[in-house]
Structures are given as C-alpha cells and as structure tokens.
Coordinates of C-alpha atoms (C1' of nucleotides) in Angstrom, one line a residue:
Chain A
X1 CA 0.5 -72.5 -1.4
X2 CA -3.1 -72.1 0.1
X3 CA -3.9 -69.0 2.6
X4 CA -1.0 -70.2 5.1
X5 CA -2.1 -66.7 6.4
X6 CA -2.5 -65.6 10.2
X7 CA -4.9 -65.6 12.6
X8 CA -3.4 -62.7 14.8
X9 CA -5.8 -59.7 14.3
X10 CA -3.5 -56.9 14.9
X11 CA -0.7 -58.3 12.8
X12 CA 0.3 -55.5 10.1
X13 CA -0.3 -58.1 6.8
X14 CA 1.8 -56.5 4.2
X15 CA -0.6 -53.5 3.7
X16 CA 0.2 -50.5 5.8
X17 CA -3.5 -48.7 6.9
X18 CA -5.6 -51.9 7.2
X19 CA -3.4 -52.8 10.9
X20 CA -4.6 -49.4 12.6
X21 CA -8.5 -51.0 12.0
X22 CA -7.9 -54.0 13.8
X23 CA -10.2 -56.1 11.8
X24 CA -9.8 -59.5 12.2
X25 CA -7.7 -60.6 9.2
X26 CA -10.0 -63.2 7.9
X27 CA -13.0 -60.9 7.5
X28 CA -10.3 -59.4 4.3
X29 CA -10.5 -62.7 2.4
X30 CA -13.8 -63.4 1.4
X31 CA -13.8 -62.6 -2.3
X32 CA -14.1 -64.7 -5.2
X33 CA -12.8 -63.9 -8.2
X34 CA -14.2 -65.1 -11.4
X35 CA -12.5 -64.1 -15.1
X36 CA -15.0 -63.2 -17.8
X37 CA -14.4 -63.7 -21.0
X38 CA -14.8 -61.9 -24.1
X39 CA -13.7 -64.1 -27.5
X40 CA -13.8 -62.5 -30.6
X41 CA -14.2 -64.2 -34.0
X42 CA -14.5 -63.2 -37.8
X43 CA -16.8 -64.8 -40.0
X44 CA -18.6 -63.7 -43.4
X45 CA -16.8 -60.3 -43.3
X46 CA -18.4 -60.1 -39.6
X47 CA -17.0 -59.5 -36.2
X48 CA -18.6 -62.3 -33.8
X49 CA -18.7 -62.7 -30.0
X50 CA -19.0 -66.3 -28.2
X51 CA -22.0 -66.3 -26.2
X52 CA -23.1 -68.9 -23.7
X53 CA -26.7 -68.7 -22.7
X54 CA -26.9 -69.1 -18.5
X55 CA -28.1 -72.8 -17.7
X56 CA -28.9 -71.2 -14.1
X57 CA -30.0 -68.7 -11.5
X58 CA -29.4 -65.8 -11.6
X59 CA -30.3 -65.1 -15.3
X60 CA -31.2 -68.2 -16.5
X61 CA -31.9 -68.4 -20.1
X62 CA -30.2 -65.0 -21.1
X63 CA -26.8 -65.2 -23.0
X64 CA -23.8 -64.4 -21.2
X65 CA -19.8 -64.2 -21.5
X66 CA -18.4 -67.6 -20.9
X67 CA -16.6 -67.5 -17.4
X68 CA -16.2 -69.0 -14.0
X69 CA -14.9 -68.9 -10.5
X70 CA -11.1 -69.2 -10.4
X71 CA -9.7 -71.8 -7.8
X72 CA -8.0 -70.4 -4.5
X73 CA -4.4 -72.3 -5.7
X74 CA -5.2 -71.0 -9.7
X75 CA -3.4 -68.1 -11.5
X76 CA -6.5 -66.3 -12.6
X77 CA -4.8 -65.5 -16.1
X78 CA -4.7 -69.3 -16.1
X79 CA -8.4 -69.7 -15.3
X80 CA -9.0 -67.4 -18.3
X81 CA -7.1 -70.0 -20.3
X82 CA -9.2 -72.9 -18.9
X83 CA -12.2 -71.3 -19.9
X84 CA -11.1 -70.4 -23.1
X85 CA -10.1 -74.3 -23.6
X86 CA -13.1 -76.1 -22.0
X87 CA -15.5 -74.1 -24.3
X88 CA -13.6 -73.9 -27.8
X89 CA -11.1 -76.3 -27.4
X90 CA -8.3 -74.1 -27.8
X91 CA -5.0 -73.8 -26.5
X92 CA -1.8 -71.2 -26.8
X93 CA -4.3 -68.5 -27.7
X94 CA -3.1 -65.8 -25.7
X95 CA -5.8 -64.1 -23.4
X96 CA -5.3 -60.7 -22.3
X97 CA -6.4 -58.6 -19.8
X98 CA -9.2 -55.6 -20.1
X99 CA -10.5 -54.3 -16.9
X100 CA -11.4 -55.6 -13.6
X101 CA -14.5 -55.1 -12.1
X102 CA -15.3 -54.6 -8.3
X103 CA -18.6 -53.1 -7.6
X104 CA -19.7 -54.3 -4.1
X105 CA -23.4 -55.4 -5.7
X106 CA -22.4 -56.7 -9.1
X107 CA -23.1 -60.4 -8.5
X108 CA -26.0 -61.4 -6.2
X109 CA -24.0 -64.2 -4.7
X110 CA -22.1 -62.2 -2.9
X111 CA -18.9 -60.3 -3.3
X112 CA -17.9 -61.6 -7.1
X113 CA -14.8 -59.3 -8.4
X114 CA -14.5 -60.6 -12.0
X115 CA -11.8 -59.9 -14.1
X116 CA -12.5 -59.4 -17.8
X117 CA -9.8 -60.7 -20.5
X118 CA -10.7 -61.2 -24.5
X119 CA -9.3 -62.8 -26.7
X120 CA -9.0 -63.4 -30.3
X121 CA -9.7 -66.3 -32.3
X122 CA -9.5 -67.7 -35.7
X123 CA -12.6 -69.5 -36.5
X124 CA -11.3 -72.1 -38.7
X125 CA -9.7 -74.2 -35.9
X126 CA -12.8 -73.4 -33.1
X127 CA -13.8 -77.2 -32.0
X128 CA -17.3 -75.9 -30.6
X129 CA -18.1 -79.8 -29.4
X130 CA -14.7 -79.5 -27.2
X131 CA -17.0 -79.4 -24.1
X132 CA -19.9 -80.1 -22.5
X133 CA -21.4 -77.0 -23.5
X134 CA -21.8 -77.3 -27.3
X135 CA -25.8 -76.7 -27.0
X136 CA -26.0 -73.7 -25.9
X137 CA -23.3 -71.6 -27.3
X138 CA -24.0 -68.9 -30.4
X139 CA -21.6 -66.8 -31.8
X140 CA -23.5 -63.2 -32.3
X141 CA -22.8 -60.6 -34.0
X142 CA -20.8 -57.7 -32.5
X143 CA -23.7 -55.3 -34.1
X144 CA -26.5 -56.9 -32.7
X145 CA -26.0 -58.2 -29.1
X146 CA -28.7 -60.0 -27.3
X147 CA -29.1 -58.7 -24.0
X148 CA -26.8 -60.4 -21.6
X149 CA -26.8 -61.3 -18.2
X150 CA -24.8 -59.2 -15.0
X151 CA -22.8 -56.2 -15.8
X152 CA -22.1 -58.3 -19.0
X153 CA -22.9 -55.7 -21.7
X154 CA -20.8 -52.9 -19.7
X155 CA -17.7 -55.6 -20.1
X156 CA -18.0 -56.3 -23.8
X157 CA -18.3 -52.1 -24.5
X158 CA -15.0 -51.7 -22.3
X159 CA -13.7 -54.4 -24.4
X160 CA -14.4 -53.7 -27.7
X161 CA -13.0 -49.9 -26.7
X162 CA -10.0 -51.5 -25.6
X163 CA -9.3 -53.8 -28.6
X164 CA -10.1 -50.9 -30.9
X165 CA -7.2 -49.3 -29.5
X166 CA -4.6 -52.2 -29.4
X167 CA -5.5 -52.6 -32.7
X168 CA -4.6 -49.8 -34.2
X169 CA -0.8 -50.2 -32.5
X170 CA -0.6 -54.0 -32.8
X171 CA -0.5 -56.3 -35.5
X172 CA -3.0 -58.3 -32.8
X173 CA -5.7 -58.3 -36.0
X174 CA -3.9 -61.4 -37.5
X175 CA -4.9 -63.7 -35.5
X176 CA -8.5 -63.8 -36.1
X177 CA -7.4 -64.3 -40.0
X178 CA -6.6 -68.1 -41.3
X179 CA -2.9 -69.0 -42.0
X180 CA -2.8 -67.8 -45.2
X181 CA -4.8 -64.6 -46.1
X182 CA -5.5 -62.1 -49.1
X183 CA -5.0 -58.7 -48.9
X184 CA -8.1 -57.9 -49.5
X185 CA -9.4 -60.6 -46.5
X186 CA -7.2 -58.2 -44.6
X187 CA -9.0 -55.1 -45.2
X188 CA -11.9 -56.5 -44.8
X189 CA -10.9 -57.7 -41.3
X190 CA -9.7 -54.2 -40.2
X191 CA -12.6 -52.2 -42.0
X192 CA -15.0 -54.7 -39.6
X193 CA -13.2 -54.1 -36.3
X194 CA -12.6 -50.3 -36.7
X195 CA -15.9 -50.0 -38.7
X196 CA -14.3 -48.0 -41.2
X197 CA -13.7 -48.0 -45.0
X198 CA -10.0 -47.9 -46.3
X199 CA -8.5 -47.0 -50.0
X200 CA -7.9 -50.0 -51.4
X201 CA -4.5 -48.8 -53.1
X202 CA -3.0 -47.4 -50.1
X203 CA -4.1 -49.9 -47.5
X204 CA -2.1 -52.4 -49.3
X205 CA 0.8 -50.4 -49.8
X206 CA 1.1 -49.5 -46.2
X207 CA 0.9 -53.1 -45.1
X208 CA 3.4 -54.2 -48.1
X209 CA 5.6 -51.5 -46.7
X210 CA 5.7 -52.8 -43.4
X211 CA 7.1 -56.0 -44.4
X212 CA 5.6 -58.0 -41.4
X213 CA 3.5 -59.9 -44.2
X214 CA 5.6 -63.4 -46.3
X215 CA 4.2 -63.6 -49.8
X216 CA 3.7 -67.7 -50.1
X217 CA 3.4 -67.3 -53.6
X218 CA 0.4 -68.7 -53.6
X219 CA -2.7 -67.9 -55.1
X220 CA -6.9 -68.3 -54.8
X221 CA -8.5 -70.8 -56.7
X222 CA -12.2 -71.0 -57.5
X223 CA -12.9 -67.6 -57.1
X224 CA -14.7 -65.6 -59.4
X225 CA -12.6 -62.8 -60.2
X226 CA -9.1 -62.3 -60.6
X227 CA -7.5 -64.7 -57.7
X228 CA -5.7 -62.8 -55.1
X229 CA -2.2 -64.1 -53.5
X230 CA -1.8 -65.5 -50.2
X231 CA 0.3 -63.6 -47.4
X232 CA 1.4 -65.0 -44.0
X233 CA 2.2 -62.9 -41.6
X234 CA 5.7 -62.7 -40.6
X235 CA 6.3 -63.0 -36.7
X236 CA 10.2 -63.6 -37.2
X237 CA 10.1 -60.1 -39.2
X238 CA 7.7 -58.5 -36.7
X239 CA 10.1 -59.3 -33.8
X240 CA 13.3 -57.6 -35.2
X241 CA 11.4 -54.9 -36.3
X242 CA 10.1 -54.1 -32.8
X243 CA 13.5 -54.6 -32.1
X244 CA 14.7 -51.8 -34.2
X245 CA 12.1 -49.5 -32.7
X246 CA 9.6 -50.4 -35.1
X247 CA 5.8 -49.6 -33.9
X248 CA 3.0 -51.1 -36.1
X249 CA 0.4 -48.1 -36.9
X250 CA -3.4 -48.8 -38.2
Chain Q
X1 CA -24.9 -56.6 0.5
X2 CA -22.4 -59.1 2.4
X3 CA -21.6 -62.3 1.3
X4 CA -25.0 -64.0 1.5
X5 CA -24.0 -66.8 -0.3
X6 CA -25.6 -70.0 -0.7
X7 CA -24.3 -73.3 1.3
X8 CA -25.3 -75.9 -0.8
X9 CA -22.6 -77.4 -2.4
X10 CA -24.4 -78.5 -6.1
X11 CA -25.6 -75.2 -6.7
X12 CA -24.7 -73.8 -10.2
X13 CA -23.7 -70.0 -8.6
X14 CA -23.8 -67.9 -11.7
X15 CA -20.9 -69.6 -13.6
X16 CA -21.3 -72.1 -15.9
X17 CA -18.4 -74.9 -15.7
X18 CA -17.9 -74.8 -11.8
X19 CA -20.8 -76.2 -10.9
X20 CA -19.5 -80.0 -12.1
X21 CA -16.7 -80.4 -9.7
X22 CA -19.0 -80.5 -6.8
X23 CA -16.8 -77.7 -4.7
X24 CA -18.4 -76.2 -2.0
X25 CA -18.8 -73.2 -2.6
X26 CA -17.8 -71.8 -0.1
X27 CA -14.2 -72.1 -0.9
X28 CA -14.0 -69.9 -3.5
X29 CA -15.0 -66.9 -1.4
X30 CA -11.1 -67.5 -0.1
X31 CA -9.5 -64.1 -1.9
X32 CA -8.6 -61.0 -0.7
X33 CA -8.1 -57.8 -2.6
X34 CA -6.0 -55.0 -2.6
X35 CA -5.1 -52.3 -4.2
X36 CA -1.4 -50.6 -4.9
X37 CA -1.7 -47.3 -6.2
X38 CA 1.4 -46.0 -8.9
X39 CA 0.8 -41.9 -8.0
X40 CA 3.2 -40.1 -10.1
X41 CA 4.4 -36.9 -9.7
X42 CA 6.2 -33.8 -11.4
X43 CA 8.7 -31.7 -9.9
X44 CA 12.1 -30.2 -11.4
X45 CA 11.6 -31.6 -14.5
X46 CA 11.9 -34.7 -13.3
X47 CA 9.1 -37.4 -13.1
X48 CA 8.7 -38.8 -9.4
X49 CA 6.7 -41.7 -7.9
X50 CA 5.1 -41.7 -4.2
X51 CA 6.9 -44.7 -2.2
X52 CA 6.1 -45.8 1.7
X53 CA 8.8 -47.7 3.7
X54 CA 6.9 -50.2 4.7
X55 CA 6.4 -50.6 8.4
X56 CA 5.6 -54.5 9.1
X57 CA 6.8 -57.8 7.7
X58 CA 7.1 -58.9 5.2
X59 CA 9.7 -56.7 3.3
X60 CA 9.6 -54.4 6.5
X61 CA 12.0 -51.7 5.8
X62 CA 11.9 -52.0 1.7
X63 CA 9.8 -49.0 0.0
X64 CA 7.2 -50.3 -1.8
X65 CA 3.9 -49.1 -3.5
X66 CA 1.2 -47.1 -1.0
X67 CA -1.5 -49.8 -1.2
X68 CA -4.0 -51.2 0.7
X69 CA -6.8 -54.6 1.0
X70 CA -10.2 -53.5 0.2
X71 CA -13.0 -53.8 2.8
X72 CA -15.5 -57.0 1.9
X73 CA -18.0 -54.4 1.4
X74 CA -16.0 -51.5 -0.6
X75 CA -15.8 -50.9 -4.6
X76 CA -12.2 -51.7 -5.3
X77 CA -12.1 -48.3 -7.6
X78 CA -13.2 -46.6 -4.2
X79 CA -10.4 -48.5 -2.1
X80 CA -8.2 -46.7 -4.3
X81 CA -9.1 -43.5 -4.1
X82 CA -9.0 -44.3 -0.1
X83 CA -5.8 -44.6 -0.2
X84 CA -4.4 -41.7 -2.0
X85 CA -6.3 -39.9 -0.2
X86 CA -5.0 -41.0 3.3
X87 CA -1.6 -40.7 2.0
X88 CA -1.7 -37.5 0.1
X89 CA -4.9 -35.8 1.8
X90 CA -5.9 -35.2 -2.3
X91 CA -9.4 -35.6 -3.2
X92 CA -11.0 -35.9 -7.1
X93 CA -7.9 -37.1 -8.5
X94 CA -8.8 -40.1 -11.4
X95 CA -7.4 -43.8 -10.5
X96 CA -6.8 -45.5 -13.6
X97 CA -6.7 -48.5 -13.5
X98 CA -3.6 -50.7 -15.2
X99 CA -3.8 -54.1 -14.7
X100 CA -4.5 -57.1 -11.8
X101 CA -1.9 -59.6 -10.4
X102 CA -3.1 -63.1 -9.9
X103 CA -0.1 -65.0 -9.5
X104 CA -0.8 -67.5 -6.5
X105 CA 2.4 -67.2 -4.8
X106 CA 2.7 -63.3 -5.1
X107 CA 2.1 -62.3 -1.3
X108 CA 3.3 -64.7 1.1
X109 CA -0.1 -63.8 3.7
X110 CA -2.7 -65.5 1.4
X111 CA -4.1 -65.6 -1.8
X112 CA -3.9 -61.8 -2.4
X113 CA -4.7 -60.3 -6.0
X114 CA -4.0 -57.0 -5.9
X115 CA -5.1 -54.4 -8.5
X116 CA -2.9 -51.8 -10.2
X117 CA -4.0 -47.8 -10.6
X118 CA -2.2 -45.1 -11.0
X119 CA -2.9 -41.4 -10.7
X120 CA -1.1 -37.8 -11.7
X121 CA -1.0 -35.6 -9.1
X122 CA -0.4 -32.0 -9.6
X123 CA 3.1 -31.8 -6.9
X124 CA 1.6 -28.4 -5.7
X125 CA -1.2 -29.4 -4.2
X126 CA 0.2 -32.6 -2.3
X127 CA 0.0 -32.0 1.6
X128 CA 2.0 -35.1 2.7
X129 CA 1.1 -34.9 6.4
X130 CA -2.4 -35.5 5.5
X131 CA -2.6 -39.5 7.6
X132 CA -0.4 -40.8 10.4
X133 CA 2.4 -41.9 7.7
X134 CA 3.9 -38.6 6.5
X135 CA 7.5 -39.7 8.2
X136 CA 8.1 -42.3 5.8
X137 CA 7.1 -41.1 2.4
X138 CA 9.6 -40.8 -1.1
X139 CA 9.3 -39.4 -3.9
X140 CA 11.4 -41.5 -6.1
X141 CA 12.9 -40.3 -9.3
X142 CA 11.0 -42.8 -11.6
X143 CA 14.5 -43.3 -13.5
X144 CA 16.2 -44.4 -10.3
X145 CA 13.8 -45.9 -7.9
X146 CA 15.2 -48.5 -5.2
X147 CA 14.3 -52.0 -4.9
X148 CA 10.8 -52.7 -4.1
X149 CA 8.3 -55.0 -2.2
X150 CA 6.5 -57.9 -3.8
X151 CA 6.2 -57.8 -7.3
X152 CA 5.9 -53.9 -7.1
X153 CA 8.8 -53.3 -9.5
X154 CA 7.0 -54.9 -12.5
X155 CA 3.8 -53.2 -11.4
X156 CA 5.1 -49.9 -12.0
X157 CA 6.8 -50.8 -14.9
X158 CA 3.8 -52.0 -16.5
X159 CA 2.1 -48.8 -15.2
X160 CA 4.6 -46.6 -17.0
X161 CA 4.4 -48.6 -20.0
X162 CA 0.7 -48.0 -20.2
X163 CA 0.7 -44.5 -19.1
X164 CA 3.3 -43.8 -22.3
X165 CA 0.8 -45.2 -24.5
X166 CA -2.0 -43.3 -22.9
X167 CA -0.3 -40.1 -23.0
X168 CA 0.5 -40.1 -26.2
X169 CA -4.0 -40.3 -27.1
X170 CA -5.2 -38.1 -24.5
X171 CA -4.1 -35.1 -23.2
X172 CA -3.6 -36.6 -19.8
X173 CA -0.4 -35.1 -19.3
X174 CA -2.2 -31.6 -17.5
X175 CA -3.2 -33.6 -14.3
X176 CA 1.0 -33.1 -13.4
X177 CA 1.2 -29.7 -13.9
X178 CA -0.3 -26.7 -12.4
X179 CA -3.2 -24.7 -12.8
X180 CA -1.2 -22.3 -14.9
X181 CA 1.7 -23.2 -16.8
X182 CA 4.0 -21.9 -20.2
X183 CA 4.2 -23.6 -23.0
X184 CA 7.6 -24.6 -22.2
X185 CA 6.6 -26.8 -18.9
X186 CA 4.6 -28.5 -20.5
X187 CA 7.4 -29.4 -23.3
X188 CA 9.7 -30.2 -20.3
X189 CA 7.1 -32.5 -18.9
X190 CA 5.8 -34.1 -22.0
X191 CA 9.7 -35.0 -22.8
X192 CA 9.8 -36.2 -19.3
X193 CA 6.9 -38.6 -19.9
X194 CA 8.3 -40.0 -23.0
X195 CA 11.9 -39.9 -22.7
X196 CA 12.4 -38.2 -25.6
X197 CA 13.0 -34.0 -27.3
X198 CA 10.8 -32.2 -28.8
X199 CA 11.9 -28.9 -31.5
X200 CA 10.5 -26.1 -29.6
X201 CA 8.9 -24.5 -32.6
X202 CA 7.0 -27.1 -33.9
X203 CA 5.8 -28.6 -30.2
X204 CA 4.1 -24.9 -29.6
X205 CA 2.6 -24.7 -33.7
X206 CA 1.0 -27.9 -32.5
X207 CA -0.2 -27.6 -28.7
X208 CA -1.9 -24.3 -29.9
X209 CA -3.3 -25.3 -33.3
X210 CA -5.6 -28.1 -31.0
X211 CA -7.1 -25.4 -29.4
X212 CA -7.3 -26.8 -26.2
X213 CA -5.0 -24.1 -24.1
X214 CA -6.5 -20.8 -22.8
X215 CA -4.1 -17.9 -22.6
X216 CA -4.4 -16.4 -19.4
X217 CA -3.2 -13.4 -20.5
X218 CA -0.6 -13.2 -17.8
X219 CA 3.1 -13.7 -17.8
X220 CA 6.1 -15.5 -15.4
X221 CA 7.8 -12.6 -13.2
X222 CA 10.9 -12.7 -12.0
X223 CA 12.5 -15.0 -14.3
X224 CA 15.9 -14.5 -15.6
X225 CA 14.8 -14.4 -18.9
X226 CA 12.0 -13.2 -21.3
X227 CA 8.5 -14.5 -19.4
X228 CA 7.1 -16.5 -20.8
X229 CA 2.8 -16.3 -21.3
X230 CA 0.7 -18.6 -18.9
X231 CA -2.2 -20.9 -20.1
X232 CA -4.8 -23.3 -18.7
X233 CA -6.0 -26.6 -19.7
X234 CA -9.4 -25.6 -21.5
X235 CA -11.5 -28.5 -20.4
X236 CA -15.2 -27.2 -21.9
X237 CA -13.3 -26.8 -25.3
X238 CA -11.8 -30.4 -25.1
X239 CA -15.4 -31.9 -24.5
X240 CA -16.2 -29.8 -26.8
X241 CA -14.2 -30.8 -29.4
X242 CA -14.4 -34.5 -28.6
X243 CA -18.0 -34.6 -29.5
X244 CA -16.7 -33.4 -32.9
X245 CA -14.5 -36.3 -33.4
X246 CA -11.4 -34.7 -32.1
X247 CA -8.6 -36.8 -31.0
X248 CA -5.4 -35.7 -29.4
X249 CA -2.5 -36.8 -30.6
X250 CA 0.9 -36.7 -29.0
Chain Y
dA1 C1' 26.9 -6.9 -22.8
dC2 C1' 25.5 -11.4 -22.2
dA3 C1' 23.0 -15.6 -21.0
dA4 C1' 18.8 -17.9 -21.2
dA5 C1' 14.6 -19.0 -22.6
dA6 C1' 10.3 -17.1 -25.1
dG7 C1' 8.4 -16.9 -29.3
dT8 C1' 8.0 -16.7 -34.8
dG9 C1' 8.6 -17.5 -39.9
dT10 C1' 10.3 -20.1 -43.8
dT11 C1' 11.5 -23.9 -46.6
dA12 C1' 12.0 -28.5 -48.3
dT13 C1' 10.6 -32.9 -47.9
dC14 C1' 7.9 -36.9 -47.1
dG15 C1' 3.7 -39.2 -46.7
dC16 C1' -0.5 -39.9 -47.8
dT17 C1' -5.2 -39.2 -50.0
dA18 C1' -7.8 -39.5 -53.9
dC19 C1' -8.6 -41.3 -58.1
dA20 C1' -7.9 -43.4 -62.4
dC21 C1' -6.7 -47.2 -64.6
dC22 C1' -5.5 -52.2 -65.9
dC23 C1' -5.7 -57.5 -64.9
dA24 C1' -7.4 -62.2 -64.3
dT25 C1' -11.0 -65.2 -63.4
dG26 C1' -16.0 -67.5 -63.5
dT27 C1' -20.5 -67.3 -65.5
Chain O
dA1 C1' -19.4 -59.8 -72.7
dC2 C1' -19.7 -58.5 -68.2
dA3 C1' -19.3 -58.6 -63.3
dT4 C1' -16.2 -58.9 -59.6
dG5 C1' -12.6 -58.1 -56.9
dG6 C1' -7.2 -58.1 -57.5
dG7 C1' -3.6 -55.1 -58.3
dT8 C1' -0.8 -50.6 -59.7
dG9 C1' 0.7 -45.6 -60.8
dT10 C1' 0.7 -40.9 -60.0
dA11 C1' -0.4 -36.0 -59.1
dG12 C1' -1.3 -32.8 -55.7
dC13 C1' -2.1 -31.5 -51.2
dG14 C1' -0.9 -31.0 -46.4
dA15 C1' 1.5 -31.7 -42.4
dT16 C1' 5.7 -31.2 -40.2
dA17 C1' 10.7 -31.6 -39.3
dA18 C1' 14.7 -28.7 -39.4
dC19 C1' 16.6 -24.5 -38.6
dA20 C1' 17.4 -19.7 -38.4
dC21 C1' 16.0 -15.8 -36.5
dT22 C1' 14.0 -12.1 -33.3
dT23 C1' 12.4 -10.7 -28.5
dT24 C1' 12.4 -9.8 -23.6
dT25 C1' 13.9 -10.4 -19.2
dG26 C1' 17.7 -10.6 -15.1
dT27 C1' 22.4 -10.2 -13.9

DNA sequence: ACAAAAGTGTTATCGCTACACCCATGT
DNA sequence: ACATGGGTGTAGCGATAACACTTTTGT
C-alpha cells in the first residue's frame, strides 16, 4: 500500500472535524517521521548509551541518538529495528516504544515528528563493525553525556525515566546481562540503573524467591575470591508465572 | 516554520543512514498524523469512555475513538487537546500520551500514524454540546464497549493497560472525580479502575496517612445513611511532599 | 426498627531491613 | 595471612490484612 488516498478536498477522510475546514487533503500529509533511538548497554559495572556523532548539517560534529527517516511503505517499529541492526548488528532485540515527539520546530528540515524507542542490549554480542558507521560511534556513559544534537538530550531524560520505571515491574534488566550471570553481576546491574545500593542478603533472596532465575550449576573461575555460581534466567518459568498472576517487583 | 525542505536529492537531512539510498527527499515528507484521544470518564460507579459515531467512510456508522489529523503546522500534544476540547468544550485537562500506531496498512486513506492520549475528565464538568457533534456522542461502559473503527479497540486497550499501571504510582485517579468527594468515592472509583475490592478500613488508614486529602469540613446531605465527610485533592501538599521523595502508592 | 454506608480499633501475621557471620579463592 | 566478594541465618520492627464493632442518617 502507498497513499492510494484522494484528491477530493471536501471528502470526510476518516477523521471527523478536519472535513468542515475544507483543506485540501494533501496539505495533511506532509510529515516525516523518523524513530530515534536510545540503546542502552552495561559495561564495567556502568550504564552506557550508543552515540553516533552527526556526519552532517545540522549539528555536524556533535553526538547524537542513532536514527533515521522511516520509509512511506515501512512499519516505523520496523524502522527502529533497521536502525538498531545497521549500527550494532543485531537482530530479535526487541525495541520498544518511549514517547513521540511533535513540536512544530523541532527539526530545521521541516516538519520531523520522531518517535523515540530504546532498547536494551547485551554488550557481549554488539558487532560495532556491522555497518558503515563503525568510526564514529562511542558508547558514553549514562552519567556523563556529551551534549547532543536536536531535542536529543530531552529524549534520553524521558527515556531513562521511563526504563527506570519498567524496570522496577519487569524482569526487562536481564537482557543487558550475558547468558549466564552471578548474583552479584545482578545487583550490580540493578544498583547501576536505579542508582541505588541494595543489601546484599536480601537482594538475593528476593530474586531466589522469585524463581525466574535456572541455577546452571556452574561456577566462576579465575576470580579472586570465592567464585560465585552462574544463573540463567528462566523465561519458560517467567511465563507461567505471569500466568498465575505473577508481577515481578524491584 | 513550514516545510522548507531542501530539494536536492544527495543531501544528508539530519539522519545518518538515509542519506546512501539516494531518495529524494522529498518522499519522506509523505505522512500524516493524527491523533485519537481515549477520554475516560466516571459516572455511577462505572468507568465510561467518550465514543463518536462516525459520520463518513470508512467505517461510517461504527463508533470509534474522537480523533483528529494534525495541521502541518500544529504540535501533535496541542492537536490533542483540540480535540477534546471541540468535543467536550473542557479546557486544562492533561493528554497523556500512550503510544503511536505505525502499521502501514492501518487507515485505508494513506499512510496515517496516529498517536494515542488519553485524558480523565471529571463527568460533572463535561458540556457535550460544546462543537457541532453533540448528537452523536457515547459514553461507553469501558467493560462493554461496541465494536470499533480501525485499530481503535487495541488502542484503548493498550490505553487502559497503561492507565492501570499509572494509577497504581500517581494519584491520578482525582482528575475523575469531583471537586469534593468522601472517602468512599474514591474507594468505588479506585476499585473501578482496577477491577478489584478494597477492605474499607484499611483503604481510608491509608489514603489519610499520605496526607494528601484536605477535609473540607463539610458533610453529604440528604443521604439515606450516615454522611459521610467531604475532602479535596490537596495539590500544594502533593508537590510538596514529592520534593521530599514521596511516592504514591496504590 | 431497620437498612445502609460512614467511620474506628485491635490483633496476628508476614515481609523485610539490618546486621553479623562464615566460606572459598588468588596473591 | 589477608583481601575480596560469595553466600547464609536471624532478630526485631513495621506495615497491613482481616474482621469486628460503633455511629449517624433516611425511611
């Protein structure tokens, strides 16, 4: 399908107060849309945003959230995928929706309504050569931003609200972890995106409790101190929990 | 500002990847953009959404969310607000926003992404004759609403799904009811909201404790029992308290 | 007198916080 | 031996769920 729309002005188009303006239909589609995107990873015990630093007007040179223009015929959660996949090489990570944002002046342009989605990923598997953009990229930490181009800095802060959130009432804080994970990797993780401190004793025995997380009865190795054991976590067991009315909380 | 967009086709436009497929750019300024607004109300106990037949093709004759395309020229947050306002003559009342519908095939007129908002209206203050479409307005019982245009039926029901959430963090829930109210509205609507019962004793223990309801001093007449006392929504104390780390729960 | 909803007090339990302590490994 | 982080047990506090009870109005 591609704007099969009409041409007739005073046709009512599926809306019900724009037909009583009689504006020509056409002058109502001459937006873009664009999908910015705001990918989170965890490295050193440190929450880290992907930045991409602007290779043209407006804002050349400053660092900005990977995004781009979706197509007239593309799903825009789609294009939120492409971009996620031409810069990281990544696939099946799901993207997900924060706000959208349509101030009239926000892109010079012209009338650029972006729609912001983050995501998270797990740094071991990030391909950063997947692209043509591997110079210019820099994963920054979430603490210390650079300043960034557009309404950029605005998106991440509603982002980074948002996640803090979901996080608390999702077990979404897995998937920035590897495959298999200490407890203590864990706590570390949570303690870096809620910037907070938890008691060690009790942290773990709430997540034990839980019982979304698969001992692999594994353990460390090369680690000086005590080696931990490894935990997967346990979609299958997430799933009929939910089921059963379960809610994952903190 | 309006769409003074540049012609040349090469040109990187503020995105990053788009500029290698050598599209004119011109063809991404191809959307439109609406708005459809979930505006929920409370009335009898029961929770009710605002629904317009609609007048035209397609769907003409199906209900369907009030909604509207935004102007080239006209923050999207704004058109929203337009349009409760035509419909419901109501003035500084929040649209939140939920989420935005990119599917390509969605509205048969065009490639139309629509944003979701929805808004709690206080029943009282609704004057339904307010535009030219007062003769073909609902309020639905949320629990049993009729079939809808488009894709509105998952649109509300991600709306509802979101509200719940947001409810439950943020004492939201005072935007439905009036101006004055007992305790025990408010226990009628907050079990409306979630679906659920609350023990009378304990759901009064903890609205009070917060600290965020002003007693008016007065009391219900003409009520066929023992009247009950009437309270406001103390906004300066919530402010107040949310500078002080306060959070509300349920 | 009775129905109906407002409004209050008490108890018993559960969950969690805080903290102390032991364990296994590398240097 | 010691530093480091893994891992565990428990006492006490606080919140709250459950329930019984009293109060005030209209009919």
């Amino acid at each position: 399908m591609n704007n099969k729309r009409s041409s007739k002005t005073e046709k009512v188009i599926g809306h019900q107060f724009t037909a009583f303006y009689k504006i020509p239909i056409e002058k109502f589609f001459q937006f873009a849309l664009s999908v910015d995107c705001i990918i989170l990873g965890y490295h050193e015990n440190r929450l880290k945003l992907l930045l991409i630093e602007r290779g043209a007007e407006p804002h050349l040179g400053k660092m900005a959230l990977p995004g781009d223009l979706a197509y007239p015929n593309e799903d825009i959660n789609l294009a939120a995928s492409r971009v996620l996949l031409d810069l990281t090489g990544l696939t099946d990570v799901a993207m997900i929706q924060t706000n959208t944002y349509g101030q009239v002046d926000r892109h010079p342009i012209g009338r650029v309504v972006t729609v912001g989605y983050y995501s998270l990923i797990n740094v071991d598997q990030y391909s950063p050569l997947a692209s043509s953009w591997a110079g210019n990229v820099l994963w920054a930490d979430i603490d210390d931003l650079p300043d960034l181009a557009f309404d950029h800095k605005s998106i991440v802060g509603d982002a980074l609200r948002i996640l803090r959130e979901r996080v608390r009432s999702q077990p979404i804080g897995f998937e920035l972890l590897p495959k298999k994970f200490t407890l203590g990797d864990m706590q570390s993780l949570y303690e870096a995106l809620l910037n907070t401190k938890f008691d060690k004793a009790n942290f773990r025995k709430r997540m034990l409790s839980m019982g979304l997380l698969k001992d692999t009865k594994e353990i460390q190795t090369e680690v000086a101190h005590r080696p931990a054991r490894l935990f997967t976590f346990d979609k299958v067991a997430y799933e009929n929990l939910i089921q059963k009315g379960f809610t994952f909380e903190l």
